[in-house]
Amino acid sequence: MSTTFTKEHDPVLARAAVVIPMFNEAAVIVDVVRTVRERFGRVVCVDDGSSDESPVLARAAGATVVRHPVNLGQGAALETGIRRALSDPEIQYVVTFDADGQHSVEDAAAMVRVAVENDVQVVLGSRFLGSMAGATGHRKALLQMAVRFTRATTGLKVTDAHNGLRVLRRDAARRLSFRLHGMSHASEVLSVIAKQRWTYVEHPTTVTYTDYSRAKGQPGYNALNIVFDLALNRLRAAS
Amino acid sequence: MIIKLLLVAGLAAAAFLLLRGKRSPLGLLMRRSLALGAILLGILAVLFPGLVTEAANAVGVGRGTDLVLYVLCVTFLFVTIAQTLRITALNDRMVELARRQALLEAELHERENSF
């Protein structure tokens, strides 16, 4: 890859790549990429078949852009981005980050440091340890239910189940391959952590829900689709 | 009643296929044999309609048409599940194929720009 690390980057963050899956995010992607670029050495945007100008804008804002020829799903986009990031042997940590601007770059930077200091394979962002500005009451209740479900099914003592902000150390990122290509990948990550006994810690994050992110977010009933996906995936994996 | 046993066994087998179904040479052989068997039984049923009612009575069903309906329902379920599994497997391949194409294209783009 041709991107060079600028001197002002923290050496730890210069060896971290931020992967941002995007699907029709032209309204926000420039700001998101610029903000992330201020702290991180590498930003990989995976365009999941957008029909707008997202890929052009992201590239102009300084991101490496990989374009899926057709829409494959958010999980698939993350995996593509992770693979692209790891093709550079310098990269030691991969950060997964949402394109809609709901995550904080400072949180992401802090999480990479936490990963280094604690020598863990995964750092998971948690809205429940941190805060979620602008979330509706029933969204919080739904997320709580998802947490309880995740704790019961994976045995992990996590406080958040579907936060898109995570840090993966190179060895963990390399072994991550999704069977669920759509929105259920977030739960799949947790079941992989549980199954392969990866070391992890949680870190408080601030998630800001805007009208934009709320409109882009999944409808609440999609939680049931995720439950179906997970149940089937688990039963099939047992064979 | 024999038909109840047969239908419950058929539905259980459909659930098993959904959960554990893998494409295997044995599965292929079974699908082909069943297709061949269905054609032969169909021809027999057309030529000798009385046979269907006799078969229905033998397993405890009153009318031949009812038996045909039951068998059709279970068969439909099997076909649907098999198709779903097949499409899922195809989708997995498509995702990997598209991903490699995307990564290759990104690499090319970068090389062009670095010269």
PDB file of N, CA and C in Angstrom, chain A residues 27-124:
ATOM      1  N   ALA A  27     -23.542  11.596   2.495  1.00  0.00           N
ATOM      2  CA  ALA A  27     -23.839  12.775   3.311  1.00  0.00           C
ATOM      3  C   ALA A  27     -22.848  12.952   4.461  1.00  0.00           C
ATOM      4  N   VAL A  28     -22.269  11.867   4.943  1.00  0.00           N
ATOM      5  CA  VAL A  28     -21.452  11.970   6.159  1.00  0.00           C
ATOM      6  C   VAL A  28     -20.018  11.457   6.012  1.00  0.00           C
ATOM      7  N   ILE A  29     -19.736  10.693   4.937  1.00  0.00           N
ATOM      8  CA  ILE A  29     -18.487   9.923   4.909  1.00  0.00           C
ATOM      9  C   ILE A  29     -17.239  10.799   4.915  1.00  0.00           C
ATOM     10  N   VAL A  30     -17.305  11.971   4.279  1.00  0.00           N
ATOM     11  CA  VAL A  30     -16.114  12.834   4.212  1.00  0.00           C
ATOM     12  C   VAL A  30     -15.682  13.245   5.615  1.00  0.00           C
ATOM     13  N   ASP A  31     -16.626  13.725   6.409  1.00  0.00           N
ATOM     14  CA  ASP A  31     -16.296  14.141   7.782  1.00  0.00           C
ATOM     15  C   ASP A  31     -15.761  12.975   8.599  1.00  0.00           C
ATOM     16  N   VAL A  32     -16.410  11.820   8.459  1.00  0.00           N
ATOM     17  CA  VAL A  32     -15.995  10.657   9.244  1.00  0.00           C
ATOM     18  C   VAL A  32     -14.559  10.264   8.890  1.00  0.00           C
ATOM     19  N   VAL A  33     -14.272  10.165   7.583  1.00  0.00           N
ATOM     20  CA  VAL A  33     -12.927   9.751   7.157  1.00  0.00           C
ATOM     21  C   VAL A  33     -11.890  10.780   7.603  1.00  0.00           C
ATOM     22  N   ARG A  34     -12.191  12.068   7.433  1.00  0.00           N
ATOM     23  CA  ARG A  34     -11.230  13.107   7.829  1.00  0.00           C
ATOM     24  C   ARG A  34     -10.925  13.035   9.319  1.00  0.00           C
ATOM     25  N   THR A  35     -11.969  12.891  10.124  1.00  0.00           N
ATOM     26  CA  THR A  35     -11.774  12.839  11.579  1.00  0.00           C
ATOM     27  C   THR A  35     -10.921  11.629  11.964  1.00  0.00           C
ATOM     28  N   VAL A  36     -11.197  10.493  11.330  1.00  0.00           N
ATOM     29  CA  VAL A  36     -10.434   9.290  11.662  1.00  0.00           C
ATOM     30  C   VAL A  36      -8.984   9.433  11.206  1.00  0.00           C
ATOM     31  N   ARG A  37      -8.803  10.032  10.019  1.00  0.00           N
ATOM     32  CA  ARG A  37      -7.455  10.207   9.462  1.00  0.00           C
ATOM     33  C   ARG A  37      -6.569  11.081  10.346  1.00  0.00           C
ATOM     34  N   GLU A  38      -7.185  11.964  11.114  1.00  0.00           N
ATOM     35  CA  GLU A  38      -6.389  12.828  11.993  1.00  0.00           C
ATOM     36  C   GLU A  38      -5.642  12.013  13.040  1.00  0.00           C
ATOM     37  N   ARG A  39      -6.180  10.877  13.412  1.00  0.00           N
ATOM     38  CA  ARG A  39      -5.551  10.082  14.471  1.00  0.00           C
ATOM     39  C   ARG A  39      -4.924   8.792  13.989  1.00  0.00           C
ATOM     40  N   PHE A  40      -5.470   8.225  12.920  1.00  0.00           N
ATOM     41  CA  PHE A  40      -5.013   6.889  12.520  1.00  0.00           C
ATOM     42  C   PHE A  40      -4.228   6.913  11.212  1.00  0.00           C
ATOM     43  N   GLY A  41      -3.279   5.979  11.102  1.00  0.00           N
ATOM     44  CA  GLY A  41      -2.439   5.931   9.920  1.00  0.00           C
ATOM     45  C   GLY A  41      -3.156   5.460   8.674  1.00  0.00           C
ATOM     46  N   ARG A  42      -4.132   4.592   8.847  1.00  0.00           N
ATOM     47  CA  ARG A  42      -4.753   4.000   7.668  1.00  0.00           C
ATOM     48  C   ARG A  42      -6.250   3.882   7.852  1.00  0.00           C
ATOM     49  N   VAL A  43      -6.999   4.292   6.838  1.00  0.00           N
ATOM     50  CA  VAL A  43      -8.446   4.119   6.855  1.00  0.00           C
ATOM     51  C   VAL A  43      -8.833   3.320   5.618  1.00  0.00           C
ATOM     52  N   VAL A  44      -9.495   2.193   5.814  1.00  0.00           N
ATOM     53  CA  VAL A  44      -9.980   1.391   4.694  1.00  0.00           C
ATOM     54  C   VAL A  44     -11.503   1.489   4.673  1.00  0.00           C
ATOM     55  N   CYS A  45     -12.055   2.089   3.620  1.00  0.00           N
ATOM     56  CA  CYS A  45     -13.512   2.138   3.473  1.00  0.00           C
ATOM     57  C   CYS A  45     -13.922   1.038   2.503  1.00  0.00           C
ATOM     58  N   VAL A  46     -14.870   0.228   2.894  1.00  0.00           N
ATOM     59  CA  VAL A  46     -15.367  -0.799   1.982  1.00  0.00           C
ATOM     60  C   VAL A  46     -16.739  -0.375   1.515  1.00  0.00           C
ATOM     61  N   ASP A  47     -16.824  -0.072   0.228  1.00  0.00           N
ATOM     62  CA  ASP A  47     -18.092   0.351  -0.324  1.00  0.00           C
ATOM     63  C   ASP A  47     -18.890  -0.886  -0.720  1.00  0.00           C
ATOM     64  N   ASP A  48     -20.038  -1.059  -0.081  1.00  0.00           N
ATOM     65  CA  ASP A  48     -20.817  -2.276  -0.293  1.00  0.00           C
ATOM     66  C   ASP A  48     -21.877  -2.074  -1.371  1.00  0.00           C
ATOM     67  N   GLY A  49     -21.424  -1.608  -2.527  1.00  0.00           N
ATOM     68  CA  GLY A  49     -22.350  -1.442  -3.646  1.00  0.00           C
ATOM     69  C   GLY A  49     -23.217  -0.200  -3.573  1.00  0.00           C
ATOM     70  N   SER A  50     -22.646   0.908  -3.086  1.00  0.00           N
ATOM     71  CA  SER A  50     -23.417   2.161  -3.012  1.00  0.00           C
ATOM     72  C   SER A  50     -23.820   2.644  -4.400  1.00  0.00           C
ATOM     73  N   SER A  51     -24.949   3.340  -4.458  1.00  0.00           N
ATOM     74  CA  SER A  51     -25.347   3.933  -5.736  1.00  0.00           C
ATOM     75  C   SER A  51     -25.040   5.430  -5.739  1.00  0.00           C
ATOM     76  N   ASP A  52     -24.509   5.949  -4.641  1.00  0.00           N
ATOM     77  CA  ASP A  52     -24.175   7.378  -4.607  1.00  0.00           C
ATOM     78  C   ASP A  52     -22.660   7.574  -4.766  1.00  0.00           C
ATOM     79  N   GLU A  53     -22.177   8.744  -4.389  1.00  0.00           N
ATOM     80  CA  GLU A  53     -20.783   9.085  -4.609  1.00  0.00           C
ATOM     81  C   GLU A  53     -19.862   8.666  -3.467  1.00  0.00           C
ATOM     82  N   SER A  54     -20.367   7.885  -2.533  1.00  0.00           N
ATOM     83  CA  SER A  54     -19.585   7.518  -1.341  1.00  0.00           C
ATOM     84  C   SER A  54     -18.138   7.106  -1.635  1.00  0.00           C
ATOM     85  N   PRO A  55     -17.905   6.170  -2.582  1.00  0.00           N
ATOM     86  CA  PRO A  55     -16.518   5.722  -2.770  1.00  0.00           C
ATOM     87  C   PRO A  55     -15.585   6.832  -3.248  1.00  0.00           C
ATOM     88  N   VAL A  56     -16.082   7.671  -4.142  1.00  0.00           N
ATOM     89  CA  VAL A  56     -15.252   8.773  -4.663  1.00  0.00           C
ATOM     90  C   VAL A  56     -14.920   9.748  -3.539  1.00  0.00           C
ATOM     91  N   LEU A  57     -15.930  10.078  -2.741  1.00  0.00           N
ATOM     92  CA  LEU A  57     -15.748  11.029  -1.645  1.00  0.00           C
ATOM     93  C   LEU A  57     -14.785  10.472  -0.596  1.00  0.00           C
ATOM     94  N   ALA A  58     -14.945   9.188  -0.277  1.00  0.00           N
ATOM     95  CA  ALA A  58     -14.091   8.581   0.747  1.00  0.00           C
ATOM     96  C   ALA A  58     -12.640   8.578   0.280  1.00  0.00           C
ATOM     97  N   ARG A  59     -12.435   8.276  -1.001  1.00  0.00           N
ATOM     98  CA  ARG A  59     -11.068   8.236  -1.541  1.00  0.00           C
ATOM     99  C   ARG A  59     -10.455   9.630  -1.490  1.00  0.00           C
ATOM    100  N   ALA A  60     -11.263  10.624  -1.879  1.00  0.00           N
ATOM    101  CA  ALA A  60     -10.769  12.005  -1.868  1.00  0.00           C
ATOM    102  C   ALA A  60     -10.444  12.457  -0.446  1.00  0.00           C
ATOM    103  N   ALA A  61     -11.159  11.918   0.529  1.00  0.00           N
ATOM    104  CA  ALA A  61     -10.930  12.312   1.920  1.00  0.00           C
ATOM    105  C   ALA A  61      -9.720  11.598   2.520  1.00  0.00           C
ATOM    106  N   GLY A  62      -9.113  10.689   1.751  1.00  0.00           N
ATOM    107  CA  GLY A  62      -7.867  10.076   2.213  1.00  0.00           C
ATOM    108  C   GLY A  62      -7.979   8.626   2.623  1.00  0.00           C
ATOM    109  N   ALA A  63      -9.077   7.989   2.278  1.00  0.00           N
ATOM    110  CA  ALA A  63      -9.225   6.580   2.641  1.00  0.00           C
ATOM    111  C   ALA A  63      -8.779   5.684   1.490  1.00  0.00           C
ATOM    112  N   THR A  64      -8.327   4.484   1.820  1.00  0.00           N
ATOM    113  CA  THR A  64      -8.172   3.437   0.818  1.00  0.00           C
ATOM    114  C   THR A  64      -9.568   2.877   0.605  1.00  0.00           C
ATOM    115  N   VAL A  65     -10.011   2.793  -0.648  1.00  0.00           N
ATOM    116  CA  VAL A  65     -11.382   2.333  -0.876  1.00  0.00           C
ATOM    117  C   VAL A  65     -11.377   1.001  -1.624  1.00  0.00           C
ATOM    118  N   VAL A  66     -12.124   0.060  -1.094  1.00  0.00           N
ATOM    119  CA  VAL A  66     -12.347  -1.214  -1.781  1.00  0.00           C
ATOM    120  C   VAL A  66     -13.826  -1.244  -2.131  1.00  0.00           C
ATOM    121  N   ARG A  67     -14.140  -1.530  -3.394  1.00  0.00           N
ATOM    122  CA  ARG A  67     -15.543  -1.490  -3.815  1.00  0.00           C
ATOM    123  C   ARG A  67     -16.079  -2.867  -4.113  1.00  0.00           C
ATOM    124  N   HIS A  68     -17.063  -3.290  -3.349  1.00  0.00           N
ATOM    125  CA  HIS A  68     -17.757  -4.525  -3.705  1.00  0.00           C
ATOM    126  C   HIS A  68     -18.531  -4.284  -5.005  1.00  0.00           C
ATOM    127  N   PRO A  69     -18.434  -5.207  -5.963  1.00  0.00           N
ATOM    128  CA  PRO A  69     -19.157  -5.016  -7.227  1.00  0.00           C
ATOM    129  C   PRO A  69     -20.672  -5.060  -7.040  1.00  0.00           C
ATOM    130  N   VAL A  70     -21.132  -5.777  -6.026  1.00  0.00           N
ATOM    131  CA  VAL A  70     -22.566  -5.834  -5.704  1.00  0.00           C
ATOM    132  C   VAL A  70     -22.694  -5.781  -4.186  1.00  0.00           C
ATOM    133  N   ASN A  71     -23.877  -5.504  -3.702  1.00  0.00           N
ATOM    134  CA  ASN A  71     -24.104  -5.455  -2.261  1.00  0.00           C
ATOM    135  C   ASN A  71     -23.998  -6.849  -1.654  1.00  0.00           C
ATOM    136  N   LEU A  72     -23.096  -6.991  -0.679  1.00  0.00           N
ATOM    137  CA  LEU A  72     -22.872  -8.317  -0.086  1.00  0.00           C
ATOM    138  C   LEU A  72     -23.284  -8.386   1.370  1.00  0.00           C
ATOM    139  N   GLY A  73     -23.516  -7.252   2.012  1.00  0.00           N
ATOM    140  CA  GLY A  73     -23.866  -7.244   3.437  1.00  0.00           C
ATOM    141  C   GLY A  73     -22.760  -6.619   4.272  1.00  0.00           C
ATOM    142  N   GLN A  74     -23.160  -6.120   5.450  1.00  0.00           N
ATOM    143  CA  GLN A  74     -22.189  -5.394   6.273  1.00  0.00           C
ATOM    144  C   GLN A  74     -21.096  -6.301   6.821  1.00  0.00           C
ATOM    145  N   GLY A  75     -21.471  -7.515   7.211  1.00  0.00           N
ATOM    146  CA  GLY A  75     -20.474  -8.457   7.718  1.00  0.00           C
ATOM    147  C   GLY A  75     -19.436  -8.763   6.649  1.00  0.00           C
ATOM    148  N   ALA A  76     -19.900  -8.979   5.428  1.00  0.00           N
ATOM    149  CA  ALA A  76     -19.005  -9.277   4.312  1.00  0.00           C
ATOM    150  C   ALA A  76     -18.079  -8.086   4.053  1.00  0.00           C
ATOM    151  N   ALA A  77     -18.621  -6.871   4.166  1.00  0.00           N
ATOM    152  CA  ALA A  77     -17.815  -5.668   3.932  1.00  0.00           C
ATOM    153  C   ALA A  77     -16.711  -5.551   4.985  1.00  0.00           C
ATOM    154  N   LEU A  78     -17.056  -5.833   6.234  1.00  0.00           N
ATOM    155  CA  LEU A  78     -16.049  -5.786   7.299  1.00  0.00           C
ATOM    156  C   LEU A  78     -14.917  -6.765   7.020  1.00  0.00           C
ATOM    157  N   GLU A  79     -15.318  -7.982   6.604  1.00  0.00           N
ATOM    158  CA  GLU A  79     -14.302  -9.006   6.361  1.00  0.00           C
ATOM    159  C   GLU A  79     -13.380  -8.595   5.214  1.00  0.00           C
ATOM    160  N   THR A  80     -13.966  -8.004   4.170  1.00  0.00           N
ATOM    161  CA  THR A  80     -13.153  -7.514   3.052  1.00  0.00           C
ATOM    162  C   THR A  80     -12.170  -6.452   3.536  1.00  0.00           C
ATOM    163  N   GLY A  81     -12.675  -5.519   4.351  1.00  0.00           N
ATOM    164  CA  GLY A  81     -11.831  -4.440   4.858  1.00  0.00           C
ATOM    165  C   GLY A  81     -10.704  -4.963   5.735  1.00  0.00           C
ATOM    166  N   ILE A  82     -11.034  -5.948   6.557  1.00  0.00           N
ATOM    167  CA  ILE A  82     -10.028  -6.525   7.448  1.00  0.00           C
ATOM    168  C   ILE A  82      -8.938  -7.199   6.618  1.00  0.00           C
ATOM    169  N   ARG A  83      -9.366  -7.901   5.564  1.00  0.00           N
ATOM    170  CA  ARG A  83      -8.385  -8.588   4.741  1.00  0.00           C
ATOM    171  C   ARG A  83      -7.463  -7.591   4.041  1.00  0.00           C
ATOM    172  N   ARG A  84      -8.091  -6.513   3.565  1.00  0.00           N
ATOM    173  CA  ARG A  84      -7.303  -5.460   2.912  1.00  0.00           C
ATOM    174  C   ARG A  84      -6.299  -4.855   3.902  1.00  0.00           C
ATOM    175  N   ALA A  85      -6.765  -4.571   5.104  1.00  0.00           N
ATOM    176  CA  ALA A  85      -5.903  -3.948   6.117  1.00  0.00           C
ATOM    177  C   ALA A  85      -4.728  -4.862   6.451  1.00  0.00           C
ATOM    178  N   LEU A  86      -4.994  -6.165   6.556  1.00  0.00           N
ATOM    179  CA  LEU A  86      -3.950  -7.100   6.958  1.00  0.00           C
ATOM    180  C   LEU A  86      -2.966  -7.396   5.836  1.00  0.00           C
ATOM    181  N   SER A  87      -3.313  -7.002   4.608  1.00  0.00           N
ATOM    182  CA  SER A  87      -2.371  -7.229   3.511  1.00  0.00           C
ATOM    183  C   SER A  87      -1.117  -6.370   3.701  1.00  0.00           C
ATOM    184  N   ASP A  88      -1.204  -5.375   4.577  1.00  0.00           N
ATOM    185  CA  ASP A  88      -0.023  -4.597   4.947  1.00  0.00           C
ATOM    186  C   ASP A  88       0.558  -5.208   6.220  1.00  0.00           C
ATOM    187  N   PRO A  89       1.762  -5.793   6.129  1.00  0.00           N
ATOM    188  CA  PRO A  89       2.314  -6.487   7.299  1.00  0.00           C
ATOM    189  C   PRO A  89       2.597  -5.564   8.481  1.00  0.00           C
ATOM    190  N   GLU A  90       2.640  -4.251   8.227  1.00  0.00           N
ATOM    191  CA  GLU A  90       2.885  -3.290   9.304  1.00  0.00           C
ATOM    192  C   GLU A  90       1.712  -3.212  10.291  1.00  0.00           C
ATOM    193  N   ILE A  91       0.521  -3.509   9.788  1.00  0.00           N
ATOM    194  CA  ILE A  91      -0.685  -3.304  10.596  1.00  0.00           C
ATOM    195  C   ILE A  91      -0.786  -4.346  11.708  1.00  0.00           C
ATOM    196  N   GLN A  92      -0.861  -3.880  12.940  1.00  0.00           N
ATOM    197  CA  GLN A  92      -0.946  -4.782  14.092  1.00  0.00           C
ATOM    198  C   GLN A  92      -2.355  -4.835  14.683  1.00  0.00           C
ATOM    199  N   TYR A  93      -3.130  -3.773  14.487  1.00  0.00           N
ATOM    200  CA  TYR A  93      -4.482  -3.720  15.039  1.00  0.00           C
ATOM    201  C   TYR A  93      -5.469  -3.245  13.975  1.00  0.00           C
ATOM    202  N   VAL A  94      -6.653  -3.841  13.999  1.00  0.00           N
ATOM    203  CA  VAL A  94      -7.714  -3.408  13.097  1.00  0.00           C
ATOM    204  C   VAL A  94      -8.878  -2.902  13.951  1.00  0.00           C
ATOM    205  N   VAL A  95      -9.356  -1.700  13.598  1.00  0.00           N
ATOM    206  CA  VAL A  95     -10.492  -1.118  14.311  1.00  0.00           C
ATOM    207  C   VAL A  95     -11.708  -1.172  13.395  1.00  0.00           C
ATOM    208  N   THR A  96     -12.839  -1.668  13.862  1.00  0.00           N
ATOM    209  CA  THR A  96     -14.060  -1.613  13.050  1.00  0.00           C
ATOM    210  C   THR A  96     -14.886  -0.421  13.524  1.00  0.00           C
ATOM    211  N   PHE A  97     -15.381   0.329  12.560  1.00  0.00           N
ATOM    212  CA  PHE A  97     -15.950   1.642  12.851  1.00  0.00           C
ATOM    213  C   PHE A  97     -17.154   1.862  11.943  1.00  0.00           C
ATOM    214  N   ASP A  98     -18.234   2.436  12.476  1.00  0.00           N
ATOM    215  CA  ASP A  98     -19.417   2.656  11.638  1.00  0.00           C
ATOM    216  C   ASP A  98     -19.280   3.926  10.795  1.00  0.00           C
ATOM    217  N   ALA A  99     -19.898   3.888   9.619  1.00  0.00           N
ATOM    218  CA  ALA A  99     -19.763   5.008   8.691  1.00  0.00           C
ATOM    219  C   ALA A  99     -20.684   6.178   9.024  1.00  0.00           C
ATOM    220  N   ASP A 100     -21.689   5.948   9.851  1.00  0.00           N
ATOM    221  CA  ASP A 100     -22.701   6.998  10.029  1.00  0.00           C
ATOM    222  C   ASP A 100     -22.313   8.072  11.045  1.00  0.00           C
ATOM    223  N   GLY A 101     -21.093   7.988  11.575  1.00  0.00           N
ATOM    224  CA  GLY A 101     -20.626   9.050  12.457  1.00  0.00           C
ATOM    225  C   GLY A 101     -21.080   8.912  13.897  1.00  0.00           C
ATOM    226  N   GLN A 102     -21.606   7.747  14.259  1.00  0.00           N
ATOM    227  CA  GLN A 102     -22.086   7.604  15.642  1.00  0.00           C
ATOM    228  C   GLN A 102     -20.967   7.284  16.619  1.00  0.00           C
ATOM    229  N   HIS A 103     -19.801   6.841  16.105  1.00  0.00           N
ATOM    230  CA  HIS A 103     -18.696   6.514  17.001  1.00  0.00           C
ATOM    231  C   HIS A 103     -17.729   7.676  17.150  1.00  0.00           C
ATOM    232  N   SER A 104     -16.975   7.635  18.265  1.00  0.00           N
ATOM    233  CA  SER A 104     -16.006   8.684  18.519  1.00  0.00           C
ATOM    234  C   SER A 104     -14.604   8.164  18.223  1.00  0.00           C
ATOM    235  N   VAL A 105     -13.823   8.970  17.485  1.00  0.00           N
ATOM    236  CA  VAL A 105     -12.459   8.572  17.125  1.00  0.00           C
ATOM    237  C   VAL A 105     -11.593   8.473  18.378  1.00  0.00           C
ATOM    238  N   GLU A 106     -11.876   9.346  19.344  1.00  0.00           N
ATOM    239  CA  GLU A 106     -11.106   9.306  20.595  1.00  0.00           C
ATOM    240  C   GLU A 106     -11.304   7.966  21.304  1.00  0.00           C
ATOM    241  N   ASP A 107     -12.542   7.479  21.292  1.00  0.00           N
ATOM    242  CA  ASP A 107     -12.812   6.154  21.874  1.00  0.00           C
ATOM    243  C   ASP A 107     -11.990   5.089  21.160  1.00  0.00           C
ATOM    244  N   ALA A 108     -11.986   5.159  19.818  1.00  0.00           N
ATOM    245  CA  ALA A 108     -11.263   4.160  19.020  1.00  0.00           C
ATOM    246  C   ALA A 108      -9.780   4.190  19.371  1.00  0.00           C
ATOM    247  N   ALA A 109      -9.210   5.406  19.466  1.00  0.00           N
ATOM    248  CA  ALA A 109      -7.782   5.547  19.793  1.00  0.00           C
ATOM    249  C   ALA A 109      -7.506   4.994  21.188  1.00  0.00           C
ATOM    250  N   ALA A 110      -8.391   5.315  22.136  1.00  0.00           N
ATOM    251  CA  ALA A 110      -8.208   4.827  23.507  1.00  0.00           C
ATOM    252  C   ALA A 110      -8.271   3.303  23.546  1.00  0.00           C
ATOM    253  N   MET A 111      -9.176   2.733  22.721  1.00  0.00           N
ATOM    254  CA  MET A 111      -9.335   1.277  22.729  1.00  0.00           C
ATOM    255  C   MET A 111      -8.102   0.565  22.191  1.00  0.00           C
ATOM    256  N   VAL A 112      -7.441   1.155  21.189  1.00  0.00           N
ATOM    257  CA  VAL A 112      -6.213   0.534  20.672  1.00  0.00           C
ATOM    258  C   VAL A 112      -5.153   0.534  21.771  1.00  0.00           C
ATOM    259  N   ARG A 113      -5.070   1.651  22.496  1.00  0.00           N
ATOM    260  CA  ARG A 113      -4.097   1.709  23.600  1.00  0.00           C
ATOM    261  C   ARG A 113      -4.427   0.671  24.669  1.00  0.00           C
ATOM    262  N   VAL A 114      -5.708   0.525  24.959  1.00  0.00           N
ATOM    263  CA  VAL A 114      -6.134  -0.487  25.942  1.00  0.00           C
ATOM    264  C   VAL A 114      -5.712  -1.879  25.472  1.00  0.00           C
ATOM    265  N   ALA A 115      -5.865  -2.140  24.171  1.00  0.00           N
ATOM    266  CA  ALA A 115      -5.482  -3.439  23.625  1.00  0.00           C
ATOM    267  C   ALA A 115      -3.994  -3.692  23.806  1.00  0.00           C
ATOM    268  N   VAL A 116      -3.189  -2.649  23.575  1.00  0.00           N
ATOM    269  CA  VAL A 116      -1.738  -2.788  23.707  1.00  0.00           C
ATOM    270  C   VAL A 116      -1.368  -2.983  25.173  1.00  0.00           C
ATOM    271  N   GLU A 117      -1.920  -2.129  26.036  1.00  0.00           N
ATOM    272  CA  GLU A 117      -1.549  -2.164  27.459  1.00  0.00           C
ATOM    273  C   GLU A 117      -1.954  -3.473  28.130  1.00  0.00           C
ATOM    274  N   ASN A 118      -3.146  -3.975  27.779  1.00  0.00           N
ATOM    275  CA  ASN A 118      -3.625  -5.202  28.423  1.00  0.00           C
ATOM    276  C   ASN A 118      -3.209  -6.461  27.674  1.00  0.00           C
ATOM    277  N   ASP A 119      -2.569  -6.261  26.512  1.00  0.00           N
ATOM    278  CA  ASP A 119      -2.164  -7.376  25.670  1.00  0.00           C
ATOM    279  C   ASP A 119      -3.318  -8.350  25.421  1.00  0.00           C
ATOM    280  N   VAL A 120      -4.470  -7.822  24.992  1.00  0.00           N
ATOM    281  CA  VAL A 120      -5.621  -8.667  24.675  1.00  0.00           C
ATOM    282  C   VAL A 120      -5.836  -8.703  23.168  1.00  0.00           C
ATOM    283  N   GLN A 121      -6.567  -9.727  22.725  1.00  0.00           N
ATOM    284  CA  GLN A 121      -6.803  -9.886  21.290  1.00  0.00           C
ATOM    285  C   GLN A 121      -7.938  -8.995  20.789  1.00  0.00           C
ATOM    286  N   VAL A 122      -8.883  -8.713  21.692  1.00  0.00           N
ATOM    287  CA  VAL A 122     -10.054  -7.937  21.264  1.00  0.00           C
ATOM    288  C   VAL A 122     -10.414  -6.897  22.330  1.00  0.00           C
ATOM    289  N   VAL A 123     -10.762  -5.695  21.885  1.00  0.00           N
ATOM    290  CA  VAL A 123     -11.365  -4.707  22.778  1.00  0.00           C
ATOM    291  C   VAL A 123     -12.739  -4.364  22.207  1.00  0.00           C
ATOM    292  N   LEU A 124     -13.767  -4.533  23.029  1.00  0.00           N
ATOM    293  CA  LEU A 124     -15.137  -4.283  22.577  1.00  0.00           C
ATOM    294  C   LEU A 124     -15.637  -2.967  23.161  1.00  0.00           C
TER     295      LEU A 124
END
